[in-house]
Amino acid sequence: MKKLSSLSKSIVVLVVIATTMLSLSNCKNDDSDNTNSSGVDLQTIAEGFTSPIGVVAVPDNTNRLFVIDQVGKIFIIGADGKKIDAPFLDLTSTVVSLNAGYDERGLLGLAFHPDYPTNGKFYVYYQTTPHSGGPEEGSSWNNLSRVSEFKVSGNANVADASSERTVLQWDDPQSNHNGGTLAFGPDGFLYIAIGDGGAGDDVAPGHVPDWYAANAGGNGQDVEANLLGSILRIDVNSSGAGGYGIPSDNPFVSKTGLDEIYAYGFRNPFRMSFDMGGTKQLYVGDAGQSLYEEIDVVTKGGNYGWNVKEGTHCFNAADDHSTLSSCPATDVLGTTLTDPVIEVSNAANPAGGKAATIIGGNVYRGAAIEEFQGAYIFGTFAQEGDSPDGELFLSHPGGSGLWTYEEVTLKSFSDDLGYYLKGFGQDNSGEIYLTVSGNSGPSGNAGKVLKLVRAQ
């Protein structure tokens, strides 16, 4: 986890403090603005997971929820609210060996084909044993990231493990920053969130040079050498040369850049989701380095800044606890760098902050909590990373610049969740779920699925 580092020059601290206080004044409402102070809580739906990182609703009328457990298993919570003991899919023998204390690899994503009731297809994203070789002489690949298609078996609660078809895979130079979410958009295409390759600052082996000389390296700002640091969009219904098709309006089709890329400039877009209502916008939680965490509203062809910027600030790869005084507003392709809609100060920020990592969530479209309708719900993994004290927030989308946000007050919880917050999910009715654990890493059986509910 990120640790607070002292700066050698006090003037740098003063600059960071000033910019952070401005950010906090723009982003965080005070207690008098809190609109959720009386009526919501969390209800335990299922428990006994190792490291649950997301909940996915199957697009049929069974009202089942599928829980992604990072260790390599997918479990079902039935319409009766009970967890089925046997996993729907078990990839533990295929997933790379995980570090029990903390790891960002594993089984990270699940998405059901929109026509799942008729074709039985679903897609998963996980890390497995790496290829030989490495990004440069003297270094090895850490893992192989893979997106695969599976089919359900004759039993609706059991996948056909032998049906795996690899859709897309790539070598990862480091163990972290894998992104991980898979989601079908309202256009029927599969969106894939991929991190910058890992390590820190986007400058390690396997992080290619880019157009921005002030910060060495940058998979996030490169759209030609690899797919890292990007949101991809592919057509799984078309059998192109790679086993999938490319939507004809992807931004780099017939232009410089890899055809799969939909948007770029990300560090670690771990959790993302489409709004079920409204204009069905794509929300992405992108984990920051040492100063700022961010939520982005992502559009086609957008460049979201990393590693030119961290949040709304000019990033300094040489000293990531300070900022540069200036940076470009556009990239080498002429694309304007898009700032986030929500910015949260990281725990390692010298000016103060209590977010180890941001966890992107969902826009509430349920019926149980009327005052939350249309609000974006998100959270933090933990406050500093070494205690199970994640927090839950909401923001009412709208307007230019940074959106305000506030902490969600929960009846049965005090100042925080009392857990590490690892992910979110949403059922077909728009209600929101949290996946949490008392352990920071993929170990034990302290993982739970909680539902955001009206307080009793």
Coordinates of C-alpha atoms in Angstrom, one line a residue:
M1 CA 0.0 0.0 0.0
K2 CA 1.1 3.6 -0.5
K3 CA 3.0 5.2 2.4
L4 CA 3.4 8.8 3.2
S5 CA 6.8 10.2 2.2
S6 CA 8.3 13.5 3.4
L7 CA 9.4 16.1 0.9
S8 CA 12.8 17.6 0.9
K9 CA 11.7 21.1 0.1
S10 CA 9.0 22.8 2.2
I11 CA 8.0 25.0 -0.7
V12 CA 6.8 21.9 -2.6
V13 CA 4.7 21.0 0.4
L14 CA 3.1 24.4 0.5
V15 CA 2.2 24.2 -3.2
V16 CA 0.6 20.7 -2.9
I17 CA -1.3 21.9 0.2
A18 CA -2.7 24.9 -1.6
T19 CA -3.8 22.8 -4.6
T20 CA -5.3 20.1 -2.4
M21 CA -7.3 22.5 -0.3
L22 CA -8.7 24.0 -3.5
S23 CA -9.6 20.5 -4.7
L24 CA -11.3 19.6 -1.4
S25 CA -13.3 22.8 -1.4
N26 CA -14.6 21.9 -4.9
C27 CA -15.3 18.2 -4.2
K28 CA -16.5 17.6 -0.7
N29 CA -19.8 18.9 0.8
D30 CA -19.8 19.8 4.5
D31 CA -22.2 18.1 6.9
S32 CA -24.8 20.8 6.4
D33 CA -25.2 19.6 2.8
N34 CA -25.6 15.9 3.7
T35 CA -28.9 14.7 2.2
N36 CA -28.7 11.1 3.3
S37 CA -28.4 11.4 7.1
S38 CA -31.4 9.4 8.2
G39 CA -32.6 6.6 6.2
V40 CA -30.1 4.1 4.7
D41 CA -28.2 1.0 5.8
L42 CA -26.4 -2.1 4.6
Q43 CA -27.9 -5.6 4.8
T44 CA -25.8 -8.7 4.6
I45 CA -26.9 -10.8 1.7
A46 CA -24.3 -13.6 1.6
E47 CA -21.0 -14.3 3.2
G48 CA -18.1 -16.9 3.3
F49 CA -16.3 -15.5 0.3
T50 CA -12.5 -15.1 0.1
S51 CA -12.1 -11.9 -1.8
P52 CA -15.4 -10.8 -3.5
I53 CA -14.7 -8.0 -5.9
G54 CA -18.0 -7.6 -7.8
V55 CA -21.6 -8.6 -8.2
V56 CA -23.1 -9.2 -11.7
A57 CA -26.8 -9.7 -12.4
V58 CA -27.6 -12.3 -15.1
P59 CA -29.8 -10.8 -17.9
D60 CA -32.7 -13.2 -17.5
N61 CA -35.8 -13.5 -15.2
T62 CA -34.2 -15.7 -12.6
N63 CA -33.2 -12.8 -10.3
R64 CA -29.8 -14.6 -9.6
L65 CA -26.7 -12.6 -8.7
F66 CA -23.2 -13.8 -9.6
V67 CA -20.3 -13.0 -7.3
I68 CA -16.8 -12.7 -8.6
D69 CA -14.3 -14.1 -6.1
Q70 CA -10.8 -12.9 -6.9
V71 CA -9.2 -16.3 -6.1
G72 CA -10.8 -17.7 -9.3
K73 CA -14.4 -18.7 -8.5
I74 CA -17.8 -17.4 -9.4
F75 CA -20.6 -18.0 -7.0
I76 CA -24.4 -17.7 -7.4
I77 CA -26.8 -16.0 -4.9
G78 CA -30.2 -17.5 -5.8
A79 CA -33.5 -15.8 -6.1
D80 CA -34.2 -17.0 -2.6
G81 CA -31.2 -14.9 -1.4
K82 CA -29.1 -17.9 -0.5
K83 CA -25.6 -18.6 -1.7
I84 CA -25.2 -21.8 -3.6
D85 CA -22.2 -23.6 -2.1
A86 CA -20.7 -25.1 -5.3
P87 CA -19.2 -22.4 -7.6
F88 CA -20.8 -21.7 -10.9
L89 CA -17.2 -21.6 -12.3
D90 CA -13.9 -22.6 -10.7
L91 CA -10.7 -21.3 -12.4
T92 CA -8.4 -21.6 -9.4
S93 CA -6.1 -24.1 -11.1
T94 CA -5.7 -21.7 -14.0
V95 CA -5.4 -18.3 -12.2
V96 CA -1.9 -17.3 -11.3
S97 CA -0.8 -18.0 -7.7
L98 CA -1.9 -15.0 -5.6
N99 CA -0.3 -13.3 -2.6
A100 CA -2.5 -13.8 0.4
G101 CA -1.6 -10.5 2.0
Y102 CA -2.5 -8.3 -1.0
D103 CA -2.7 -8.9 -4.8
E104 CA -4.4 -7.1 -7.7
R105 CA -4.4 -10.1 -10.0
G106 CA -6.8 -13.0 -10.1
L107 CA -10.3 -13.4 -11.5
L108 CA -11.3 -9.7 -12.0
G109 CA -14.2 -9.5 -14.4
L110 CA -17.4 -11.1 -15.5
A111 CA -20.0 -10.1 -18.1
F112 CA -23.0 -12.0 -19.5
H113 CA -23.8 -11.8 -23.1
P114 CA -26.9 -9.7 -23.7
D115 CA -28.4 -12.8 -25.4
Y116 CA -27.4 -15.1 -22.5
P117 CA -30.9 -16.6 -22.1
T118 CA -30.6 -18.0 -25.7
N119 CA -26.8 -18.5 -26.3
G120 CA -25.6 -19.2 -22.7
K121 CA -22.4 -17.2 -23.3
F122 CA -20.5 -15.2 -20.7
Y123 CA -17.0 -13.7 -20.5
V124 CA -14.4 -13.5 -17.8
Y125 CA -11.1 -11.7 -17.3
Y126 CA -8.3 -13.2 -15.3
Q127 CA -4.5 -13.5 -14.9
T128 CA -2.7 -16.7 -15.6
T129 CA 0.9 -18.1 -16.0
P130 CA 3.1 -15.7 -18.0
H131 CA 4.8 -16.4 -21.3
S132 CA 8.5 -16.8 -21.3
G133 CA 10.7 -13.8 -21.9
G134 CA 10.0 -10.3 -20.7
P135 CA 9.5 -6.6 -21.7
E136 CA 13.2 -6.1 -21.8
E137 CA 16.5 -7.9 -21.3
G138 CA 16.9 -9.0 -17.7
S139 CA 13.2 -8.7 -16.8
S140 CA 10.4 -11.2 -17.1
W141 CA 6.7 -11.0 -17.7
N142 CA 4.7 -11.2 -14.5
N143 CA 1.5 -12.7 -15.8
L144 CA -0.7 -13.2 -18.8
S145 CA -4.0 -11.3 -18.8
R146 CA -6.8 -13.2 -20.6
V147 CA -10.4 -12.5 -21.6
S148 CA -12.2 -15.7 -22.3
E149 CA -15.7 -16.8 -23.4
F150 CA -17.5 -19.7 -21.7
K151 CA -20.9 -21.3 -21.9
V152 CA -23.3 -22.5 -19.3
S153 CA -23.8 -26.2 -19.1
G154 CA -27.1 -28.1 -19.1
N155 CA -27.4 -27.1 -15.4
A156 CA -28.3 -23.4 -15.2
N157 CA -26.2 -23.1 -12.0
V158 CA -23.0 -24.7 -13.5
A159 CA -20.8 -23.4 -16.2
D160 CA -19.2 -25.7 -18.8
A161 CA -15.5 -25.3 -17.9
S162 CA -14.4 -27.1 -21.0
S163 CA -16.1 -24.5 -23.3
E164 CA -13.4 -21.9 -22.8
R165 CA -12.4 -19.9 -25.9
T166 CA -9.7 -17.2 -25.5
V167 CA -10.9 -14.0 -27.0
L168 CA -8.0 -11.7 -26.2
Q169 CA -4.8 -11.9 -24.1
W170 CA -1.7 -9.8 -23.5
D171 CA 1.5 -9.9 -21.4
D172 CA 1.7 -7.8 -18.2
P173 CA 5.1 -6.5 -17.1
Q174 CA 4.1 -6.1 -13.4
S175 CA 1.6 -7.7 -11.0
N176 CA -0.6 -4.6 -10.4
H177 CA -2.8 -2.2 -12.3
N178 CA -4.7 -4.8 -14.2
G179 CA -8.0 -2.9 -14.4
G180 CA -10.4 -5.7 -14.6
T181 CA -14.0 -4.9 -15.3
L182 CA -15.9 -6.4 -18.3
A183 CA -19.2 -4.9 -19.3
F184 CA -21.5 -4.9 -22.2
G185 CA -22.5 -1.4 -23.2
P186 CA -26.0 -0.3 -24.4
D187 CA -24.6 -0.7 -28.0
G188 CA -24.1 -4.5 -27.4
F189 CA -20.3 -4.3 -27.6
L190 CA -18.0 -5.7 -24.9
Y191 CA -16.0 -3.1 -23.0
I192 CA -12.7 -4.1 -21.2
A193 CA -10.9 -2.0 -18.6
I194 CA -7.1 -2.5 -18.7
G195 CA -4.5 -0.8 -16.4
D196 CA -1.2 0.7 -17.4
G197 CA 0.9 -2.5 -16.7
G198 CA 1.8 -1.9 -13.1
A199 CA 4.6 -0.7 -10.9
G200 CA 4.5 3.1 -10.3
D201 CA 4.4 6.3 -12.3
D202 CA 4.1 4.4 -15.6
V203 CA 7.8 4.4 -16.1
A204 CA 9.0 0.8 -15.2
P205 CA 10.2 -1.9 -17.7
G206 CA 7.4 -2.7 -20.1
H207 CA 6.2 0.9 -20.0
V208 CA 7.0 2.3 -23.4
P209 CA 8.1 5.9 -24.3
D210 CA 5.4 8.2 -25.3
W211 CA 5.0 11.8 -26.7
Y212 CA 5.3 13.6 -23.3
A213 CA 9.0 14.0 -22.5
A214 CA 8.6 15.5 -19.1
N215 CA 7.5 12.2 -17.6
A216 CA 9.5 9.2 -18.9
G217 CA 7.4 6.4 -20.2
G218 CA 3.8 6.0 -20.6
N219 CA 1.5 3.1 -21.6
G220 CA -1.4 5.3 -20.7
Q221 CA -0.5 7.9 -23.3
D222 CA 0.6 5.4 -26.0
V223 CA -2.1 4.0 -28.4
E224 CA 0.2 2.1 -30.8
A225 CA 2.6 -0.2 -28.9
N226 CA 0.1 -2.0 -26.6
L227 CA -3.4 -2.0 -25.2
L228 CA -2.4 -1.1 -21.7
G229 CA -3.9 1.9 -19.9
S230 CA -7.0 1.8 -22.0
I231 CA -10.7 0.9 -22.2
L232 CA -11.3 -1.4 -25.1
R233 CA -14.5 -2.0 -27.1
I234 CA -14.9 -5.2 -29.2
D235 CA -17.6 -7.0 -31.0
V236 CA -17.8 -10.6 -29.7
N237 CA -20.6 -11.4 -32.2
S238 CA -18.2 -11.0 -35.1
S239 CA -15.4 -13.5 -35.9
G240 CA -12.6 -11.3 -37.1
A241 CA -9.0 -12.3 -37.5
G242 CA -8.5 -12.4 -33.7
G243 CA -11.7 -14.2 -32.9
Y244 CA -13.6 -10.9 -32.4
G245 CA -14.7 -7.9 -34.5
I246 CA -13.9 -4.2 -34.3
P247 CA -16.8 -1.8 -34.2
S248 CA -16.5 0.3 -37.3
D249 CA -16.8 3.6 -35.3
N250 CA -14.0 2.8 -32.8
P251 CA -11.9 5.9 -32.7
F252 CA -8.7 4.5 -34.2
V253 CA -10.1 2.5 -37.0
S254 CA -8.3 3.6 -40.2
K255 CA -6.2 6.0 -38.1
T256 CA -3.0 5.8 -36.0
G257 CA -3.6 3.7 -33.0
L258 CA -4.8 0.2 -32.1
D259 CA -8.3 -0.5 -33.3
E260 CA -9.6 -2.1 -30.1
I261 CA -9.0 1.1 -28.0
Y262 CA -12.1 3.1 -27.1
A263 CA -10.5 5.5 -24.6
Y264 CA -7.1 5.9 -23.1
G265 CA -5.0 7.7 -20.5
F266 CA -5.8 5.5 -17.5
R267 CA -3.7 4.2 -14.6
N268 CA -5.8 1.5 -13.1
P269 CA -9.4 1.5 -14.1
F270 CA -10.3 -1.3 -11.7
R271 CA -14.1 -0.9 -11.6
M272 CA -16.4 0.7 -14.2
S273 CA -20.1 0.6 -14.9
F274 CA -22.8 1.8 -17.3
D275 CA -25.7 3.8 -15.9
M276 CA -28.8 1.7 -16.4
G277 CA -30.9 4.8 -17.0
G278 CA -30.5 8.4 -18.2
T279 CA -28.0 8.7 -21.1
K280 CA -26.4 5.4 -20.0
Q281 CA -23.0 7.0 -19.4
L282 CA -19.9 5.0 -18.7
Y283 CA -18.4 5.7 -15.2
V284 CA -14.8 4.6 -14.5
G285 CA -13.0 4.7 -11.1
D286 CA -9.3 5.2 -11.9
A287 CA -6.8 4.6 -9.0
G288 CA -4.3 7.4 -8.6
Q289 CA -0.6 7.3 -7.7
S290 CA 0.1 9.3 -4.5
L291 CA -1.9 12.5 -4.5
Y292 CA -5.4 12.1 -6.2
E293 CA -8.0 9.4 -7.0
E294 CA -10.6 10.0 -9.7
I295 CA -13.9 9.1 -11.2
D296 CA -14.2 9.6 -15.0
V297 CA -17.2 9.8 -17.3
V298 CA -15.8 8.1 -20.4
T299 CA -16.7 8.9 -24.0
K300 CA -15.4 7.5 -27.2
G301 CA -11.9 8.6 -28.1
G302 CA -11.3 10.4 -24.9
N303 CA -7.8 10.8 -23.3
Y304 CA -8.1 10.8 -19.5
G305 CA -4.7 12.2 -18.8
W306 CA -2.4 9.6 -17.1
N307 CA 0.6 10.0 -16.8
V308 CA 0.5 13.7 -17.9
K309 CA -2.0 14.4 -15.2
E310 CA -3.2 12.8 -11.9
G311 CA -6.7 13.9 -11.4
T312 CA -6.9 17.6 -12.4
H313 CA -3.2 18.2 -11.6
C314 CA 0.0 18.0 -13.6
F315 CA 1.7 14.8 -12.6
N316 CA 5.4 14.6 -11.7
A317 CA 6.9 11.2 -12.4
A318 CA 10.3 12.3 -10.9
D319 CA 8.6 13.0 -7.5
D320 CA 5.1 11.7 -7.4
H321 CA 4.4 13.5 -4.0
S322 CA 4.5 16.8 -5.8
T323 CA 3.0 18.3 -8.9
L324 CA 4.4 20.1 -11.9
S325 CA 3.6 23.7 -12.4
S326 CA 2.2 23.1 -15.9
C327 CA 1.5 20.4 -18.5
P328 CA -0.1 20.1 -21.9
A329 CA -3.8 20.4 -22.4
T330 CA -3.8 18.2 -25.5
D331 CA -1.9 15.2 -26.6
V332 CA 0.1 14.6 -29.7
L333 CA -3.0 13.6 -31.6
G334 CA -4.7 16.8 -30.8
T335 CA -7.1 15.2 -28.3
T336 CA -7.9 17.4 -25.2
L337 CA -7.0 15.7 -21.9
T338 CA -10.3 15.1 -20.1
D339 CA -10.4 15.9 -16.4
P340 CA -12.3 13.7 -14.0
V341 CA -15.8 14.5 -12.6
I342 CA -14.9 13.5 -9.1
E343 CA -11.5 13.9 -7.4
V344 CA -10.5 12.5 -4.0
S345 CA -7.3 13.2 -2.1
N346 CA -5.1 10.1 -1.6
A347 CA -3.9 9.1 1.9
A348 CA -0.3 9.7 0.8
N349 CA -1.0 13.3 -0.2
P350 CA 1.2 15.5 2.0
A351 CA -1.7 17.9 2.5
G352 CA -3.9 15.1 3.9
G353 CA -6.4 12.7 2.5
K354 CA -8.0 9.4 3.5
A355 CA -8.3 7.3 0.4
A356 CA -6.0 4.4 -0.2
T357 CA -7.7 3.6 -3.5
I358 CA -10.9 4.7 -5.1
I359 CA -13.5 2.0 -6.0
G360 CA -15.9 2.9 -8.8
G361 CA -19.5 2.1 -8.3
N362 CA -22.9 2.5 -9.9
V363 CA -25.6 5.0 -10.5
Y364 CA -28.5 4.2 -8.3
R365 CA -31.7 3.3 -10.3
G366 CA -33.6 1.3 -7.7
A367 CA -36.9 2.0 -6.0
A368 CA -36.1 1.4 -2.3
I369 CA -34.2 4.7 -1.7
E370 CA -36.0 7.4 -3.6
E371 CA -33.7 10.2 -2.6
F372 CA -30.7 8.4 -4.1
Q373 CA -32.4 8.1 -7.6
G374 CA -29.8 9.1 -10.2
A375 CA -27.0 9.5 -7.7
Y376 CA -23.6 7.9 -8.4
I377 CA -22.5 5.6 -5.5
F378 CA -18.8 4.9 -5.1
G379 CA -16.3 4.4 -2.3
T380 CA -12.7 3.8 -1.1
F381 CA -10.9 0.5 -0.5
A382 CA -9.7 1.8 2.8
Q383 CA -8.6 5.1 4.3
E384 CA -4.8 4.4 4.5
G385 CA -4.7 0.8 3.3
D386 CA -3.7 -0.9 6.6
S387 CA -7.1 -1.1 8.3
P388 CA -10.6 -2.3 7.2
D389 CA -12.1 1.2 7.1
G390 CA -13.4 1.8 3.6
E391 CA -16.0 4.5 3.1
L392 CA -19.1 5.0 1.0
F393 CA -19.9 8.1 -1.0
L394 CA -22.5 9.5 -3.3
S395 CA -22.5 12.3 -5.9
H396 CA -25.3 13.9 -7.8
P397 CA -24.0 14.0 -11.4
G398 CA -24.3 17.2 -13.4
G399 CA -22.6 20.5 -14.3
S400 CA -19.2 21.3 -15.5
G401 CA -16.0 20.9 -13.5
L402 CA -15.7 18.7 -10.5
W403 CA -18.9 17.3 -8.9
T404 CA -19.5 17.6 -5.2
Y405 CA -19.8 14.4 -3.2
E406 CA -20.6 13.4 0.4
E407 CA -20.2 10.4 2.6
V408 CA -23.2 8.1 2.9
T409 CA -24.4 7.9 6.5
L410 CA -25.3 4.4 7.4
K411 CA -27.6 3.6 10.4
S412 CA -25.7 0.5 11.6
F413 CA -22.2 1.7 10.9
S414 CA -20.2 4.5 12.7
D415 CA -17.5 6.4 10.9
D416 CA -16.7 3.8 8.2
L417 CA -17.7 0.5 6.8
G418 CA -15.6 -1.6 9.0
Y419 CA -14.4 -3.6 6.0
Y420 CA -12.1 -3.2 3.0
L421 CA -14.4 -2.2 0.1
K422 CA -13.5 -4.2 -2.9
G423 CA -16.3 -3.7 -5.4
F424 CA -19.9 -3.0 -6.3
G425 CA -22.7 -4.5 -8.2
Q426 CA -26.3 -3.8 -9.3
D427 CA -29.3 -6.1 -9.8
N428 CA -31.7 -5.8 -12.7
S429 CA -34.0 -3.5 -10.6
G430 CA -31.2 -1.0 -10.1
E431 CA -30.5 -1.8 -6.5
I432 CA -26.8 -1.6 -5.4
Y433 CA -24.6 -4.1 -3.7
L434 CA -21.1 -3.8 -2.0
T435 CA -18.5 -6.5 -1.9
V436 CA -16.3 -6.3 1.2
S437 CA -13.9 -8.2 3.4
G438 CA -12.1 -8.0 6.7
N439 CA -8.9 -8.9 4.9
S440 CA -7.1 -6.7 2.4
G441 CA -5.8 -9.6 0.3
P442 CA -7.3 -12.8 -1.2
S443 CA -7.3 -14.9 2.0
G444 CA -9.6 -16.3 4.6
N445 CA -13.4 -16.4 4.3
A446 CA -14.4 -13.0 5.6
G447 CA -15.8 -11.8 2.4
K448 CA -19.4 -10.6 2.2
V449 CA -22.0 -9.2 -0.1
L450 CA -23.9 -6.3 1.4
K451 CA -27.0 -4.6 -0.1
L452 CA -27.7 -0.8 0.2
V453 CA -31.2 -0.7 1.7
R454 CA -33.7 1.6 3.5
A455 CA -32.9 1.6 7.2
Q456 CA -35.3 -0.3 9.5

